[in-house]
mmCIF file of C-alpha atoms in Angstrom:
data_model
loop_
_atom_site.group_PDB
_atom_site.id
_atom_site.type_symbol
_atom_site.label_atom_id
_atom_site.label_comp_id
_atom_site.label_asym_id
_atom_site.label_seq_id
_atom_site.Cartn_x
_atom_site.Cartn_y
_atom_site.Cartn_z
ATOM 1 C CA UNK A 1397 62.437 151.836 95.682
ATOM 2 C CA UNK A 1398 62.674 148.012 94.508
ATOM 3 C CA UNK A 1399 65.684 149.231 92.680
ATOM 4 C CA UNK A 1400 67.498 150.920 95.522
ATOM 5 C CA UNK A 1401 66.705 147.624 97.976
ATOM 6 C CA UNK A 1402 68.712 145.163 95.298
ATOM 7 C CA UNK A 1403 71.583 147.802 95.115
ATOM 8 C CA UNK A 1404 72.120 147.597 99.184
ATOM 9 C CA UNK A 1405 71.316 143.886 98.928
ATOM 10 C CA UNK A 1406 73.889 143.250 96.027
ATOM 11 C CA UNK A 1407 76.974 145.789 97.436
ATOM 12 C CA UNK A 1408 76.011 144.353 100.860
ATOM 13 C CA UNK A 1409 76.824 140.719 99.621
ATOM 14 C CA UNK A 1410 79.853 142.247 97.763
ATOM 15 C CA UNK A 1411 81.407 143.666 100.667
ATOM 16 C CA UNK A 1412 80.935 140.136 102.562
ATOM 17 C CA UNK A 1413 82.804 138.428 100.115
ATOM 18 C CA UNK A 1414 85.902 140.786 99.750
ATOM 19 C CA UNK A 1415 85.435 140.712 103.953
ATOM 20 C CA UNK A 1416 85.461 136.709 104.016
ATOM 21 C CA UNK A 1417 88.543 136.992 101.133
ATOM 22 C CA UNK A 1418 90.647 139.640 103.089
ATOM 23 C CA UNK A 1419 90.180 136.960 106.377
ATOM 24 C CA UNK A 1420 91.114 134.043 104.414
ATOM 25 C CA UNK A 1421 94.267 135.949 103.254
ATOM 26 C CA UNK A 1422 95.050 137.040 106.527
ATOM 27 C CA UNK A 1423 94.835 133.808 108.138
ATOM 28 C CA UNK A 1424 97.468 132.266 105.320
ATOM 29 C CA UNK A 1425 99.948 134.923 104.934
ATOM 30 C CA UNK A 1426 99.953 136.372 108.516
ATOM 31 C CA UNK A 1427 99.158 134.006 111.007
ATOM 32 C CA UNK A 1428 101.592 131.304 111.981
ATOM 33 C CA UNK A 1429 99.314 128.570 111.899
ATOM 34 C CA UNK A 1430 97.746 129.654 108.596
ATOM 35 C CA UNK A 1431 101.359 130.045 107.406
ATOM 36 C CA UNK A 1432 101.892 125.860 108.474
ATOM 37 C CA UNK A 1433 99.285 124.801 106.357
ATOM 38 C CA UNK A 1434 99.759 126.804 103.396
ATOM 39 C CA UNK A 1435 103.419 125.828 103.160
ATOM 40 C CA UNK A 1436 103.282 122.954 101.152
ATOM 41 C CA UNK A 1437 101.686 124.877 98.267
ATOM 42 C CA UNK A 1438 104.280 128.021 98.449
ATOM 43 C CA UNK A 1439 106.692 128.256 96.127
ATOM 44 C CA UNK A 1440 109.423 129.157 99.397
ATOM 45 C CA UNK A 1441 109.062 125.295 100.197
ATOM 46 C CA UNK A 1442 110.264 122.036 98.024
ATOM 47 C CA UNK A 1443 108.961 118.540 98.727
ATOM 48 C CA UNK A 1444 111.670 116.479 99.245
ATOM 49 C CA UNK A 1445 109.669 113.297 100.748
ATOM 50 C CA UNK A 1446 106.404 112.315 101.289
ATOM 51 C CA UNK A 1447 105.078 115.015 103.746
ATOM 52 C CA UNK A 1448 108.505 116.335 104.233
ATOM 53 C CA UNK A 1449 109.059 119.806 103.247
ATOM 54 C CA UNK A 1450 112.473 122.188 103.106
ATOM 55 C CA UNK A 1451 112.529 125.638 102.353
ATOM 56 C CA UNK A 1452 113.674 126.814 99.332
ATOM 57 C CA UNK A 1453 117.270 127.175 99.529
ATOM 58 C CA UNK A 1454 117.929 125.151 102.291
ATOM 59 C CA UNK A 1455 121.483 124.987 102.569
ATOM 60 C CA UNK A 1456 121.685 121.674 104.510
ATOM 61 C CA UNK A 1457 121.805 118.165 103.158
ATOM 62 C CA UNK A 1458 118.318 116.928 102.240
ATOM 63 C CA UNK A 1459 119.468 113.025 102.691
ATOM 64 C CA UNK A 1460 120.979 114.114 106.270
ATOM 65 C CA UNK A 1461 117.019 114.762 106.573
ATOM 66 C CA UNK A 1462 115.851 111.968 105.519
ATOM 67 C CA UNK A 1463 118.009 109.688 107.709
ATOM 68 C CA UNK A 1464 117.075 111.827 110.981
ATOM 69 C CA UNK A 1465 113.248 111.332 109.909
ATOM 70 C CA UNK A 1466 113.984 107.902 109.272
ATOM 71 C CA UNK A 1467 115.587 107.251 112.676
ATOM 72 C CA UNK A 1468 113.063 109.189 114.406
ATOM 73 C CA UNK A 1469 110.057 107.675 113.058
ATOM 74 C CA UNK A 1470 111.860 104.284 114.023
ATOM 75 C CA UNK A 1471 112.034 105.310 117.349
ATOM 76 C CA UNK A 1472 108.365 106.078 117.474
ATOM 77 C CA UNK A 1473 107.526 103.068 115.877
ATOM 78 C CA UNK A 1474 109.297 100.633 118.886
ATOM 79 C CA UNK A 1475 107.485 103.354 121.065
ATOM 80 C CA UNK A 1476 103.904 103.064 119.764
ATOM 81 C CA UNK A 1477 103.794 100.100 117.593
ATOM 82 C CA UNK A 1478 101.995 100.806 114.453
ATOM 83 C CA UNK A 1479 102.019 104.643 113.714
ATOM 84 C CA UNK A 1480 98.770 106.389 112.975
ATOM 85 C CA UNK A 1481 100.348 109.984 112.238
ATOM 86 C CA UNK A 1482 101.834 109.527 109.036
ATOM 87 C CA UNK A 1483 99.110 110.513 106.537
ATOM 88 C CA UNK A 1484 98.139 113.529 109.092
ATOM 89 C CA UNK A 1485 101.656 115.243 109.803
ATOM 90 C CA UNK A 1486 103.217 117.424 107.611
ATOM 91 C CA UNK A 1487 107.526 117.820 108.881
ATOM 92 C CA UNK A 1488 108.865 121.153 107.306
ATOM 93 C CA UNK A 1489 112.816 121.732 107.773
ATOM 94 C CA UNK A 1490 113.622 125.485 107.628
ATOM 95 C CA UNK A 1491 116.659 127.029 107.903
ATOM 96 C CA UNK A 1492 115.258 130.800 106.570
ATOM 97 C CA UNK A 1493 114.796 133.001 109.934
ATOM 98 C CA UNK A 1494 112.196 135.248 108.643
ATOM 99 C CA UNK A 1495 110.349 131.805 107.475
ATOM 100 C CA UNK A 1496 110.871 130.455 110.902
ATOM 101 C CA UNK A 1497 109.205 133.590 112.343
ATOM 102 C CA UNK A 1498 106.164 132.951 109.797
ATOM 103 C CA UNK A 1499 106.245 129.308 110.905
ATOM 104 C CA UNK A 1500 106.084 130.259 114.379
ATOM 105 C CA UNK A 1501 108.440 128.264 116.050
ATOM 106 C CA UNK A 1502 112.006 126.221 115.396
ATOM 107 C CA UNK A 1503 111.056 122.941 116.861
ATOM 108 C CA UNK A 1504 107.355 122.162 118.211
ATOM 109 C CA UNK A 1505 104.648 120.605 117.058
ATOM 110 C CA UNK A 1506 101.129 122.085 116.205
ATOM 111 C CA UNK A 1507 97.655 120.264 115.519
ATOM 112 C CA UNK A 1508 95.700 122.272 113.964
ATOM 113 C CA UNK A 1509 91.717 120.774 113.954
ATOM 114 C CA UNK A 1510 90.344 122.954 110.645
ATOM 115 C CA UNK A 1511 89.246 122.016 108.363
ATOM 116 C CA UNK A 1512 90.152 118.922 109.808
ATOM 117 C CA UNK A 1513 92.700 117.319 111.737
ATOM 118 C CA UNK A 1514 96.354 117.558 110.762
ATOM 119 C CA UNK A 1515 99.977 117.866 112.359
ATOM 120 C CA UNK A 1516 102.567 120.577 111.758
ATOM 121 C CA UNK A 1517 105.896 120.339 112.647
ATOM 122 C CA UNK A 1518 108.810 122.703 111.859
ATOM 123 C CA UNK A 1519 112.257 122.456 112.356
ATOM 124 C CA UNK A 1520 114.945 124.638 112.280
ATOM 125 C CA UNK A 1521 118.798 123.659 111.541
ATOM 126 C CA UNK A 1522 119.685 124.005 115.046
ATOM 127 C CA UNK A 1523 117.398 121.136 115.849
ATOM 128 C CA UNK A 1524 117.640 119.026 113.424
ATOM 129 C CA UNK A 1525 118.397 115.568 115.095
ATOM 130 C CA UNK A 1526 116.469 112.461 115.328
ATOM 131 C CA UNK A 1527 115.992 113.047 119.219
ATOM 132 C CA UNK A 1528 113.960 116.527 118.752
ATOM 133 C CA UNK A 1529 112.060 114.903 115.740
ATOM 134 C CA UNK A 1530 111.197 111.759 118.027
ATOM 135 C CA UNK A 1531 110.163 114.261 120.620
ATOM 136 C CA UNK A 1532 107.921 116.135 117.811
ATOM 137 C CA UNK A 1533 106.951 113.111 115.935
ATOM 138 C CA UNK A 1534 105.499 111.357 119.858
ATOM 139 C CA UNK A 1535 103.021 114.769 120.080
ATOM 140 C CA UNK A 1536 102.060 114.109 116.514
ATOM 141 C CA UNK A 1537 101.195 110.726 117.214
ATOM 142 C CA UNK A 1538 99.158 110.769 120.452
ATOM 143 C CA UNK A 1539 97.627 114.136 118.902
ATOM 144 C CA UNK A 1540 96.243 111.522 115.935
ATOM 145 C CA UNK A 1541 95.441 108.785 118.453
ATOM 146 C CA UNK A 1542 92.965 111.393 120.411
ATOM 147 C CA UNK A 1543 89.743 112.459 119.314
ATOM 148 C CA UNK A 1544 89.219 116.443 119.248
ATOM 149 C CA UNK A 1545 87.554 116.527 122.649
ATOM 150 C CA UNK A 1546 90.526 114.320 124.180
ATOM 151 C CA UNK A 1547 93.122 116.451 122.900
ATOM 152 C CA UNK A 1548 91.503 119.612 124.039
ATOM 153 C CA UNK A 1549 91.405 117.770 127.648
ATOM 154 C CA UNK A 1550 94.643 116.454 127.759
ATOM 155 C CA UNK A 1551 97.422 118.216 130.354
ATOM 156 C CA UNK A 1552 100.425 119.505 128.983
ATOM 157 C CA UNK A 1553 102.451 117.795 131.221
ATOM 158 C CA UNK A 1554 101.440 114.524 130.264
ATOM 159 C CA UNK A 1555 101.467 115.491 126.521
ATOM 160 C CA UNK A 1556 105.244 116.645 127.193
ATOM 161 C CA UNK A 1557 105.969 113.748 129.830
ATOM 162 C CA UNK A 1558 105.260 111.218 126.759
ATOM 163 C CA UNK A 1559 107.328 113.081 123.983
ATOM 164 C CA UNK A 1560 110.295 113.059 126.620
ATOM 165 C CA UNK A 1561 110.073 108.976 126.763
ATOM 166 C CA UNK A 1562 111.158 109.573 123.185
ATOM 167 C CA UNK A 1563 113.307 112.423 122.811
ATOM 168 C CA UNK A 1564 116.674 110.929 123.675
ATOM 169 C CA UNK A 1565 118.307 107.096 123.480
ATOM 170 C CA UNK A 1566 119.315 106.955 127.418
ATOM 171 C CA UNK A 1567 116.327 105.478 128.336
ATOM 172 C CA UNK A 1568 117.020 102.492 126.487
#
């Protein structure tokens, strides 16, 4: 009887675990979100500067990148003052379709609040200026400003209002 207890104990624990494995594996390989923060350690993305990811293959120009990021974090930077976001925000340029679909989007921002608090943003070629990353970079930066409660609270339309203060040079 003892016996027969510890085997529904022990297969009851196994079949926990390979449940708890299967959702960890779903939520990285078929969820967008899970997809974001798994891309830096997949071998379908290349660092190419600190927290700036391409896919594998990219067929653009990686400095081209570089100087949009560069301009766009300026912009934030005269926006904001001294940025907060960097060490939270992971930027991943894509140019792969079916990645983009795994990504979940071609140009938007996600904060993602597990394990803890980080930015993802993803863009595609066909956004790939400094006035979409500005946009992208202002939601990762009031997103890192805001405690989790805050940014749960806060109305899209002043979330979106802010990023558009940043998202083109005619304002200036």
């Amino acid at each position: 009887m003892v016996k027969k207890k510890k085997k529904i104990v022990l297969c009851s624990i196994i079949a926990i675990l390979l449940l708890m494995l299967l959702a960890v594996v779903y939520l990285f390989q078929f969820t967008p979100d899970g997809y974001r923060m798994s891309a830096p350690y997949r071998n379908s993305f290349v660092k190419i500067s600190e927290n700036i990811y391409v896919n594998n293959g990219y067929s653009g120009n990686t400095d081209d990148i570089i100087r949009v990021t560069d301009d766009a974090v300026t912009r934030d930077t005269e926006f904001f003052g001294e940025m907060q976001y960097a060490e939270d925000t992971i930027i991943i340029f894509c140019d792969d379709k079916q990645l983009l679909s795994k990504l979940g989007g071609d140009h938007d921002t996600k904060t993602l609040l597990f394990p803890s608090k980080k930015n993802y943003i993803v863009i595609s070629d066909e956004f790939c200026n400094a006035d979409i990353l500005a946009h992208e970079l202002t939601h990762a930066e009031l997103h890192t400003r805001l405690n989790k409660k805050a940014l749960k609270n806060i109305p899209t339309w002043f979330d979106e209002g802010l990023a558009m203060q940043n998202d083109c040079l005619s304002y200036r």
